[in-house]
XYZ file of C-alpha atoms in Angstrom:
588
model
C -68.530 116.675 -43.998
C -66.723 113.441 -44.733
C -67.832 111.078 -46.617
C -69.347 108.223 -43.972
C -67.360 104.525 -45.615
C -68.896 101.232 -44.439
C -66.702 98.726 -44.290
C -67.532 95.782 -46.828
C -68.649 92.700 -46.422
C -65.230 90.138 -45.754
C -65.068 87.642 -48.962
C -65.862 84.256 -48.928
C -62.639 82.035 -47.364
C -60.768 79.908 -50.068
C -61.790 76.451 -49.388
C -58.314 75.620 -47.847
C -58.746 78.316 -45.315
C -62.336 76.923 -44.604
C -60.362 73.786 -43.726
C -58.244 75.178 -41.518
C -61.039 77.303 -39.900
C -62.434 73.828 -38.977
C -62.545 72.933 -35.443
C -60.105 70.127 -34.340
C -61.329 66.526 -33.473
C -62.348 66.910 -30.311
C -61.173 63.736 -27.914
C -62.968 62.443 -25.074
C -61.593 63.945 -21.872
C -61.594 60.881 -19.219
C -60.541 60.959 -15.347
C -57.046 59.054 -15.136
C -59.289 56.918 -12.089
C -61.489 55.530 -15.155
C -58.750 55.392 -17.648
C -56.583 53.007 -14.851
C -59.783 50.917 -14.304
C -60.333 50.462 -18.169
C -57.076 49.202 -18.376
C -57.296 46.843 -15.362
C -60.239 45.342 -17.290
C -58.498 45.270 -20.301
C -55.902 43.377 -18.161
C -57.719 41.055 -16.078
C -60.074 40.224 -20.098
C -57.124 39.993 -22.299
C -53.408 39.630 -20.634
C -54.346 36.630 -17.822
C -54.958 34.150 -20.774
C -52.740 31.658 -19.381
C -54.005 31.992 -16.182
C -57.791 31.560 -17.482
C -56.496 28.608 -19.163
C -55.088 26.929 -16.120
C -57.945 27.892 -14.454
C -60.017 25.945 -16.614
C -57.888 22.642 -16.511
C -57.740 22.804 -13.019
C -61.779 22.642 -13.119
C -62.141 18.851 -12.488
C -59.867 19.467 -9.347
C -61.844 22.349 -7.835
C -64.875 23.661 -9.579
C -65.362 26.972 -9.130
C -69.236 28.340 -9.413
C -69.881 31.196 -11.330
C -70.250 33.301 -8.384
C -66.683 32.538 -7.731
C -65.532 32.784 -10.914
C -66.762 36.531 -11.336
C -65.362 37.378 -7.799
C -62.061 35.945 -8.904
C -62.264 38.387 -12.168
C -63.268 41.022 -9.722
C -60.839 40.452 -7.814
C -57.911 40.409 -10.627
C -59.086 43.705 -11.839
C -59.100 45.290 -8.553
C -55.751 44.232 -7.512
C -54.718 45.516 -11.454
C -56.658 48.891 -10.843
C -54.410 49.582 -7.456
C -51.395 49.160 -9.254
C -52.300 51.377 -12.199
C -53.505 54.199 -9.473
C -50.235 53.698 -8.228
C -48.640 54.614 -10.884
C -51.054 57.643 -11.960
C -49.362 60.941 -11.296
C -48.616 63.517 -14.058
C -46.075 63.543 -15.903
C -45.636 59.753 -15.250
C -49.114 57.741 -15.820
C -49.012 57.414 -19.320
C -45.259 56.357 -19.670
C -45.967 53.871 -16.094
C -48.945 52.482 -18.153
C -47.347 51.893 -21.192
C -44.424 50.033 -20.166
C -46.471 47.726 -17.632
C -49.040 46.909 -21.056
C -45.502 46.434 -22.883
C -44.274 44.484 -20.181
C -47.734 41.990 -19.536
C -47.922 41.954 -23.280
C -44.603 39.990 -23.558
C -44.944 37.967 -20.330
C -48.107 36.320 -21.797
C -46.627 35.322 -24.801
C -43.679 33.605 -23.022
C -46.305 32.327 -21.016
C -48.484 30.798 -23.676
C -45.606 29.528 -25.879
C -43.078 28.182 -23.525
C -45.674 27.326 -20.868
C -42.691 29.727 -18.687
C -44.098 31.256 -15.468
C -42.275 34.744 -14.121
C -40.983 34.383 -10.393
C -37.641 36.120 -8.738
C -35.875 32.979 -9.768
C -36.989 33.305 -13.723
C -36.352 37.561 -12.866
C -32.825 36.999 -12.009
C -31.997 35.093 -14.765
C -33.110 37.028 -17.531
C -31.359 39.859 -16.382
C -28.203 37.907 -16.689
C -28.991 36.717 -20.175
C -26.317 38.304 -22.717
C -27.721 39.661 -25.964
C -27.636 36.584 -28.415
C -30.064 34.902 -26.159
C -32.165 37.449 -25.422
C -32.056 38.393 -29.083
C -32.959 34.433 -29.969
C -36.066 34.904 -28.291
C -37.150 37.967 -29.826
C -39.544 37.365 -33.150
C -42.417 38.524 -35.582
C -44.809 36.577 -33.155
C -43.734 38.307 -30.107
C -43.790 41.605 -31.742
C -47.671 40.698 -33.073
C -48.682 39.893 -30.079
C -47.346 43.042 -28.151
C -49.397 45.216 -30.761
C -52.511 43.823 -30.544
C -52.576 43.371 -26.821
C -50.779 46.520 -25.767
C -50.336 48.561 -28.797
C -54.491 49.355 -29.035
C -54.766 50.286 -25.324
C -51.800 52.666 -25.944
C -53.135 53.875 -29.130
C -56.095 54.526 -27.077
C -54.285 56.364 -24.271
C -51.959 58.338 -25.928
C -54.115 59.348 -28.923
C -57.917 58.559 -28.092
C -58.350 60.719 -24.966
C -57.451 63.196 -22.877
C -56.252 62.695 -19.458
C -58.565 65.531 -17.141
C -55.721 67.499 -16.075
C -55.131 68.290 -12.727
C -58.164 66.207 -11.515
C -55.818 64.528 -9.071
C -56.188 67.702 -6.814
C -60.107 68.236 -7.756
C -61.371 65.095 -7.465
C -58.632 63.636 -4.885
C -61.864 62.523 -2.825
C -63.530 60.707 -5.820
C -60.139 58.659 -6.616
C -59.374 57.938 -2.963
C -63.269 56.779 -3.088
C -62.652 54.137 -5.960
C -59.031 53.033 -4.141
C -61.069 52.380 -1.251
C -63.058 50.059 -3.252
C -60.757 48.441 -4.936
C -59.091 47.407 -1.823
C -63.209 46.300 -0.461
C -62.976 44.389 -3.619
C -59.384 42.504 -2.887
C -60.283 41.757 0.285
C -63.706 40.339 0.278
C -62.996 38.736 -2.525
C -59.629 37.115 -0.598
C -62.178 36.246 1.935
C -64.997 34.348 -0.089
C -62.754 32.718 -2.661
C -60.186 31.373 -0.205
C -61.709 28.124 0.323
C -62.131 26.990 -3.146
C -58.912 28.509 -4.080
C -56.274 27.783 -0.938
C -55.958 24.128 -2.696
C -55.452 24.940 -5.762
C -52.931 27.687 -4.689
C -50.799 25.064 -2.491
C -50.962 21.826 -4.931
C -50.167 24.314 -7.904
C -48.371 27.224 -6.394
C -47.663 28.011 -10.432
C -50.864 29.643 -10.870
C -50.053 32.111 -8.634
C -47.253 33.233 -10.838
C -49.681 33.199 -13.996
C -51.316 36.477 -12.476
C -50.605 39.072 -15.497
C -49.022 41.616 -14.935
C -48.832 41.649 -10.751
C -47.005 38.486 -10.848
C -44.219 40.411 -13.019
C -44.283 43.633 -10.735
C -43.642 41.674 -7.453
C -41.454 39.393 -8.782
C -39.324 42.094 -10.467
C -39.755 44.002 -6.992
C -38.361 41.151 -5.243
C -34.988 41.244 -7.458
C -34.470 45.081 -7.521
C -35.905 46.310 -4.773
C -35.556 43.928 -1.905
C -32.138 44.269 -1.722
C -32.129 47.867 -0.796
C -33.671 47.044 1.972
C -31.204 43.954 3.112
C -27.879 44.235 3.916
C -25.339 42.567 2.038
C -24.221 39.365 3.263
C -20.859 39.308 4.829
C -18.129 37.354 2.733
C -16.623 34.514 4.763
C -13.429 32.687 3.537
C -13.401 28.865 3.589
C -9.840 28.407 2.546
C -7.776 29.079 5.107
C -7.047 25.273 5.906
C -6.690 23.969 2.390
C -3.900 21.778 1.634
C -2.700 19.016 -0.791
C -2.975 15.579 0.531
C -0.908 12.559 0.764
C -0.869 11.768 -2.760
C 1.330 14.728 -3.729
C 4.554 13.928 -1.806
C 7.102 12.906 -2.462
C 7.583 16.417 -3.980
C 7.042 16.066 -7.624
C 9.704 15.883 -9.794
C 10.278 18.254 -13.122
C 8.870 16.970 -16.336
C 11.774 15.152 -18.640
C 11.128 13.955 -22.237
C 10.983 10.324 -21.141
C 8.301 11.415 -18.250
C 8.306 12.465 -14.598
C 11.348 11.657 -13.356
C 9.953 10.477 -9.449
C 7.138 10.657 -7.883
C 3.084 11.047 -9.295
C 2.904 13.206 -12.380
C 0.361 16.178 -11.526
C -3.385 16.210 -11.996
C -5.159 17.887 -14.691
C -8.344 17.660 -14.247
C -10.931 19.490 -16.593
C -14.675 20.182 -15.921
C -17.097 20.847 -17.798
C -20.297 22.605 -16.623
C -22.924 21.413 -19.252
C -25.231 23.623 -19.954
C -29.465 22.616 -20.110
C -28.510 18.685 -20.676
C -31.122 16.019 -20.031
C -30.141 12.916 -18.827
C -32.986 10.826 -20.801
C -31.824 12.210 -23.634
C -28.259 10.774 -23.404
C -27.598 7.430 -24.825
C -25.077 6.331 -22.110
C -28.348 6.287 -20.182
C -30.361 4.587 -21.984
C -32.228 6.459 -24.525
C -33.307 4.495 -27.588
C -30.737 6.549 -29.860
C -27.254 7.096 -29.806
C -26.301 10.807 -28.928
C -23.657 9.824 -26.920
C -21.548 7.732 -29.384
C -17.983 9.092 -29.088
C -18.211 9.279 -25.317
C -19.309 5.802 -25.450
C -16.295 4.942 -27.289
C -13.715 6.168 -24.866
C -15.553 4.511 -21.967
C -16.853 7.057 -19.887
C -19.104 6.222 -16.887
C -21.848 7.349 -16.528
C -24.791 7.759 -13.491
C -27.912 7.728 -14.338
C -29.834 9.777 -11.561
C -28.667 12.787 -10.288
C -30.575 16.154 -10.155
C -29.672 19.318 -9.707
C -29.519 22.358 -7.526
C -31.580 24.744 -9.385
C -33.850 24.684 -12.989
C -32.199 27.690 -14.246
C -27.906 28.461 -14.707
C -28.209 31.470 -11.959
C -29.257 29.434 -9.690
C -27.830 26.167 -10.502
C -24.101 26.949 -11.473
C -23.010 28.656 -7.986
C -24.897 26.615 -6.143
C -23.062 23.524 -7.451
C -19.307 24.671 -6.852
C -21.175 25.846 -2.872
C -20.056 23.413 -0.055
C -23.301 24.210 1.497
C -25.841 21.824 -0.897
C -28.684 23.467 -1.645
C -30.529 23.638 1.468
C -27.656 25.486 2.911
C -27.157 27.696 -0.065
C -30.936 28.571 -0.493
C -31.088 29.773 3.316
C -27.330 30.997 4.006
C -26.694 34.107 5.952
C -23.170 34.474 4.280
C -21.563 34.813 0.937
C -18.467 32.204 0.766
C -15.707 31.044 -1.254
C -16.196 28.107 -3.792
C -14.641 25.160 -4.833
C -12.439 26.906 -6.988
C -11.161 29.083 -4.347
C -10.239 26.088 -2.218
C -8.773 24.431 -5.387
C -6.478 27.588 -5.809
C -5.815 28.173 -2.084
C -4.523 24.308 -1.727
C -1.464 24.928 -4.549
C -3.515 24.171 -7.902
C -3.691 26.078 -11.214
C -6.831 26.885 -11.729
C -8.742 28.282 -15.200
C -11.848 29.425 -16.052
C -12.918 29.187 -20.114
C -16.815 30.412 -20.805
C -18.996 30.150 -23.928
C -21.700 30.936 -22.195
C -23.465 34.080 -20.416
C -20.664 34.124 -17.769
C -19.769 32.102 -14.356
C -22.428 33.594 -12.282
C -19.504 34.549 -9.420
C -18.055 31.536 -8.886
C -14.950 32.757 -11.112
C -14.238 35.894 -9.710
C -11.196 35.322 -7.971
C -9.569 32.570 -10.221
C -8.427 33.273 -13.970
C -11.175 33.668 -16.676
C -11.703 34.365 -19.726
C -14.650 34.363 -21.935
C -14.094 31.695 -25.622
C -14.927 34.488 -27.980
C -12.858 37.482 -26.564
C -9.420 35.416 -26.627
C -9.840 33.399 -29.900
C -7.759 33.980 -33.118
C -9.503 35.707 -36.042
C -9.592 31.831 -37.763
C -11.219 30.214 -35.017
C -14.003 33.485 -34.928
C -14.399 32.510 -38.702
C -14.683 28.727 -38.256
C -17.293 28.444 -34.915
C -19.218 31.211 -34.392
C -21.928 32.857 -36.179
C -24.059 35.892 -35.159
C -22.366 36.587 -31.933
C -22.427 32.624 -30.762
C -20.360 30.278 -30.952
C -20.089 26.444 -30.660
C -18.513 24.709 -27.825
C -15.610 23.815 -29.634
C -14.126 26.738 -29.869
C -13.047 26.408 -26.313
C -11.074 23.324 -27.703
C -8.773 25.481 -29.760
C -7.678 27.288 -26.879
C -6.887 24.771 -24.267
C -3.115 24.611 -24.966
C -3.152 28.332 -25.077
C -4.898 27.986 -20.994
C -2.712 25.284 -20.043
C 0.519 27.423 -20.983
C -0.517 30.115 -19.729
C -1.000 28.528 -16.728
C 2.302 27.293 -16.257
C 3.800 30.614 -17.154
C 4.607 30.692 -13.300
C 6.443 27.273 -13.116
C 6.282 24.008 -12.576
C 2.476 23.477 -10.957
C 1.266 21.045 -8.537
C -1.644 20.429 -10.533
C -3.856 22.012 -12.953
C -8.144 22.147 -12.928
C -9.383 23.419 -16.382
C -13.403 24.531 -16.197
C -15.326 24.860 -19.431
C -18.188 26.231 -19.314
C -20.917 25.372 -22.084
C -23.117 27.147 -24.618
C -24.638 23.181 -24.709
C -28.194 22.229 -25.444
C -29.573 26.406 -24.568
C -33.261 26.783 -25.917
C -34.843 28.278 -27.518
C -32.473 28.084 -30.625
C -31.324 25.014 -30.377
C -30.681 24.366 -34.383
C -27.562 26.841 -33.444
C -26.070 24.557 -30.854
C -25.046 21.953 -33.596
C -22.971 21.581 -36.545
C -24.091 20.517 -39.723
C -21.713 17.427 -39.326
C -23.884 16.732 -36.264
C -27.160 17.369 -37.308
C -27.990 13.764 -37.378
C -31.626 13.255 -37.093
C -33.654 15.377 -39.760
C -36.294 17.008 -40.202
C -35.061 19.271 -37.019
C -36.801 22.577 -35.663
C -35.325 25.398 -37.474
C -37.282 28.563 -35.598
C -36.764 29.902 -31.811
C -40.431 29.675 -31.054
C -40.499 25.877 -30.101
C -44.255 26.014 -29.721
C -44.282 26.206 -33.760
C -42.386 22.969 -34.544
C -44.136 19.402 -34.265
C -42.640 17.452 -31.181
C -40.693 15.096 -33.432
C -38.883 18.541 -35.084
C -38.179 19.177 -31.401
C -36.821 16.251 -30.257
C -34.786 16.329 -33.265
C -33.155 19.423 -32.795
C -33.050 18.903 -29.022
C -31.348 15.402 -29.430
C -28.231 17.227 -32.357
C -27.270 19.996 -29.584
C -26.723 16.638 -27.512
C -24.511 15.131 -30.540
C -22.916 18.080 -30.260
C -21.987 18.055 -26.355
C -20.735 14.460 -27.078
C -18.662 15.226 -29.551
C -16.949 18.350 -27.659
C -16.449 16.409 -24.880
C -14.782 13.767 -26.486
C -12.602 16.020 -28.630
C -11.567 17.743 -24.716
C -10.629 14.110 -23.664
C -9.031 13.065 -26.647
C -6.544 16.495 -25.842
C -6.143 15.205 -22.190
C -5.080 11.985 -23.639
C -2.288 14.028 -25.602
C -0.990 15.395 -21.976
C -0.959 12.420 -20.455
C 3.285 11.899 -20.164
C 2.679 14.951 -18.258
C -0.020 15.042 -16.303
C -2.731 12.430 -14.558
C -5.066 13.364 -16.733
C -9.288 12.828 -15.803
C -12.424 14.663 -16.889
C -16.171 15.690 -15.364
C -18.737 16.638 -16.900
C -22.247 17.673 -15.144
C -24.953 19.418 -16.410
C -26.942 22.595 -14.373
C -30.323 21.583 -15.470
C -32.535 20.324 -17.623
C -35.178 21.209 -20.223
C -39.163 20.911 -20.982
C -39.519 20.028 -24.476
C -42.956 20.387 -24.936
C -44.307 18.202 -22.075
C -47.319 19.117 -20.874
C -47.246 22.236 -22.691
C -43.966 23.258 -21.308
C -40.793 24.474 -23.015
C -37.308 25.668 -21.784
C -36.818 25.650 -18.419
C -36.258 27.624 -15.300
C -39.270 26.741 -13.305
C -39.813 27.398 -9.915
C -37.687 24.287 -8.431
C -40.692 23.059 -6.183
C -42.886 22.522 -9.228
C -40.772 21.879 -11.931
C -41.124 19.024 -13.912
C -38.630 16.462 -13.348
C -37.340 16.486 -17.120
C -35.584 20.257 -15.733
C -33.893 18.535 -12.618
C -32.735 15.148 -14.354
C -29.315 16.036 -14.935
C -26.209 14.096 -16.573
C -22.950 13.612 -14.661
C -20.028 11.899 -16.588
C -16.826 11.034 -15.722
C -13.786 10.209 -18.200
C -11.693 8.227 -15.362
C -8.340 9.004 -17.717
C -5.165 8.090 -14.861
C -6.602 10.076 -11.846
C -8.717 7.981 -10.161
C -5.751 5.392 -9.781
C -3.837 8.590 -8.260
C -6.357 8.610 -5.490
C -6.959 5.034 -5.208
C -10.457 4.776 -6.721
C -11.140 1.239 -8.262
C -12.616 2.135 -11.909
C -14.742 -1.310 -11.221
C -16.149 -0.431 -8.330
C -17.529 2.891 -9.648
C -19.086 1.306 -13.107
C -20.897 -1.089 -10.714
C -22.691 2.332 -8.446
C -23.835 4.375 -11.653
C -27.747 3.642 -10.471
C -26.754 5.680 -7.624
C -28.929 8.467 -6.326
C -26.109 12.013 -6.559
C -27.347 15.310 -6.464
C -25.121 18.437 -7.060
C -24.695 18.583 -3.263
C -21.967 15.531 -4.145
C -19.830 17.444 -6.998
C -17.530 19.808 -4.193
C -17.297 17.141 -2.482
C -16.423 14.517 -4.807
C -13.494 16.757 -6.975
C -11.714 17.128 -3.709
C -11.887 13.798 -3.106
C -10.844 12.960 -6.645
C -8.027 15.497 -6.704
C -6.868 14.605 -2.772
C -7.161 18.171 -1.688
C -7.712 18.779 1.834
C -10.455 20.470 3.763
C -12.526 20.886 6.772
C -15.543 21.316 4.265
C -15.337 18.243 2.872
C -17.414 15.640 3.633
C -17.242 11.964 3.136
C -20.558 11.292 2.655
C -21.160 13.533 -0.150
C -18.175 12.277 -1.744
C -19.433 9.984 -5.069
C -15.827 8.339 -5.374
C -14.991 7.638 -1.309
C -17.203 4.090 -1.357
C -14.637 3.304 -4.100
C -11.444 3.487 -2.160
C -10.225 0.937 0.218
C -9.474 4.167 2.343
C -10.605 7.134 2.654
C -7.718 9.703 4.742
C -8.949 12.470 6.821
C -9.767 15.609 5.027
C -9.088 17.897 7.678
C -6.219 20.258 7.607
């Protein structure tokens, strides 16, 4: 018989194998319909700061009880939950989630440190915004303030819990329960709170842009989306008819080395789109200091009250070259040629030179070129640093533009566009040279909201020494061209800036409610020999600089100034025709 062997008793596990033996840390397992609400909480307690804050200095206007004050946070949340259940399928809620906490996170910063709301208008232009601007915004306090306020709720979500699986299809009737409710929510809340709140909402239609993150989603819907769904506009051609006027016959003579032989010499005419310029802030307009001194010098003139067409360069920079005005612009049905078209289309040279983020369009069919992609490896070296540059580098090249130009022969005329870097925010201490860094202690950081408002205005005030300065070196190259040419300049900023006003910084506003310091715009003209080409009396136009313009007057007013022909142009508009003991009919 064999021998019956029990099997032994196993030996005690080593204690690393006890520790392995251990069961795992068990998480929480959580419905993604309570997960999306405790989010929307976290939203509606933490991310809509700024719009508690306004909230509460809006309090003397409209008191709100605190019945109405928890429906309002009821309704926040609500409105946050639906967006968040909109977004929770598998495979897609946590990623969704994540980049809307990511996204709110940021907003409210810009929100409580540039006093910045987000609309299409603010949408738009940041996605045109080239890297070193974006990049100048970026920080150690934006980065803090994205991990606290959306790096613990994702540390929550992606770590903390688990997501029930598949209860989409299992408890499809309990989620479509608390969507039902959320909408109940919305909607009685819309009802109850829209007579304390209607007033608010139309005498301070910002508020309703301070709604974190919803504010962000349909704004950003309204830029990417919208379109889809609209056909393009059609592009018209306003051209057809233009033609050099009077002023430009007899035919013009070739250049000698004593001069033009017969007849006018040919314009050349530069402008310069200024770039987030205030007009109290110039001292041709009477601000207490100087920032304007070399401008000064060569007797510019100057008008004191002009605004502009938008708060931001997207909207402001096409806009101004439109023959429509801004009305028109804001509501056309088309998509049309530009000033520089009919410039072109007429017989002149026309040149585009940018420093900036590009010309928004209104280049496309002219020749451009962007400052830092054409300049030699010494003028790299000498004004730019970290993948800027300073407005003067588009000095150095205009000889290089102006051959060019005339590469084809003799022209009729030549218009020169610059197109600024200028005063842009938030890094202002990079839009000046140390040579022009005249008023000390200035701001030295991109987060504006850091530096006293003296620091500020200092800063601010040195990007504006700078602009005068560039300008002046651009006229004093004119003056060098003048056997040539009838030489004049422009200059008009696209908007403004908030400089700590009220709590606001930068600009970009929506236009309705913008303060006025982001509308106030500069408009200067170096009168150079051109405006006796066309007849304007220099007097005359020193004696109007009180005058209300708008940008609605510049189309208007270079083809008046250059005598170029069009059935667009109107006298009216034109800020040089009350000037001239004449003014000829535009029409073709």
């Amino acid at each position: 018989m064999k021998e019956l062997v029990l099997p032994s008793p196993a030996a005690p596990a080593a204690p690393a194998q006890r520790k392995r033996m251990l069961p795992p840390f068990s998480r929480p397992t959580v419905a993604p319909r309570w997960a999306a609400l405790a989010l929307a909480i976290w939203c509606t307690v933490g991310l809509n700061q700024a719009w508690w804050a306004r909230l509460s200095q809006l309090a003397q206007e409209q008191s709100l009880s605190g019945t109405e004050q928890l429906w309002t946070a009821l309704v926040l949340t609500a409105a946050t939950f639906l967006w968040f259940m909109l977004l929770s399928w598998p495979g897609l809620r946590r990623i969704g989630w994540s980049v809307t906490l990511v996204t709110a996170a940021a907003v409210q910063y810009f929100m409580l440190h540039y006093g910045i709301v987000v609309d299409p208008s603010m949408v738009r232009n940041a996605l045109q915004t080239n890297t070193s601007e974006t990049m100048a915004l970026m920080g150690s306090g934006l980065l803090l303030h994205v991990l606290l306020y959306a790096g613990l709720p994702m540390a929550v979500l992606w770590a903390g819990v688990r997501l029930q699986p598949g209860a989409w299809r299992r408890d499809l009737w309990r989620s479509a329960l608390l969507v039902l409710a959320g909408f109940v929510v919305v909607g009685l809340g819309a009802k109850l709170l829209y007579k304390p709140m209607a007033p608010l909402v139309r005498n301070h239609t910002e508020i309703r842009f301070l709604i974190n993150p919803l504010s962000t989603v349909v704004s950003v819907g309204n830029v990417t989306l919208k379109p889809l769904f609209k056909s393009k506009r059609p592009f018209q051609r306003i051209s057809e008819d233009a033609a050099l006027g009077a002023s430009y016959t007899p035919p013009l003579k070739r250049a000698t080395a004593a001069g033009v032989a017969a007849g006018h010499k040919p314009p050349l005419l530069v402008l310069v789109v200024g770039e987030t310029a205030r007009s109290d802030h110039f001292g041709l307009n009477g601000y207490p200091r100087n920032t304007t001194p070399e401008m000064e010098a060569r007797h510019v003139i100057s008008w004191r009250n002009v605004r502009s067409c938008g708060t931001n360069t997207l909207a402001s920079v096409p806009c101004m070259f439109s023959h429509l005005g801004k009305e028109g612009f804001e509501g056309r049905k088309f998509e049309y040629e530009n000033l520089l078209d009919v410039l072109q289309q007429a017989g002149l040279r026309v040149d585009w030179l940018d420093n900036q983020a590009g010309c928004k369009g209104v280049c496309n069919r002219i020749s451009n070129a962007q400052a830092d992609k054409i300049a030699s490896a010494a003028a790299l070296s000498q004004w730019c640093k970290d993948d800027e540059c300073l407005d003067q580098i588009m000095v150095e090249q205009l000889d290089q533009r102006l051959k060019a130009l005339q590469a084809a022969g003799e022209p009729q005329g030549t218009v020169l566009v610059l197109h600024q870097m200028g005063s842009h925010g938030p890094a202002y201490h990079r839009r000046s040279s140390p040579a022009n860094k005249r008023f000390l202690p200035e701001c030295a950081t991109h987060v504006t909201s850091d530096c006293s408002r003296g620091q500020l205005v200092n800063v601010y005030d040195n990007s504006i020494v700078e602009t005068d300065h560039f300008v002046s070196r651009t006229i004093d190259w004119l003056q060098t061209q003048q056997d040539r040419f009838e030489t004049g300049l422009i200059y008009l900023s696209d908007h403004g800036e908030s400089l700590g006003e009220n709590g606001l910084y930068l600009h970009g506003l929506p236009y309705v409610i913008a303060p006025d310091v982001q509308k106030h715009v500069p408009w200067v003209l170096w009168p150079g020999t051109l405006l006796a080409r066309t007849q304007v009396a220099e007097r005359c136009l020193r004696a109007g600089t009180n005058a209300a313009l708008t940008h609605d007057h510049f189309y208007h007013s270079v083809l008046g100034l250059l005598d170029v022909r069009s059935s667009t142009y109107k006298t009216g508009l034109d800020a040089f025709a009350n000037c001239r003991p004449a003014v000829p009919q535009r029409a073709a």
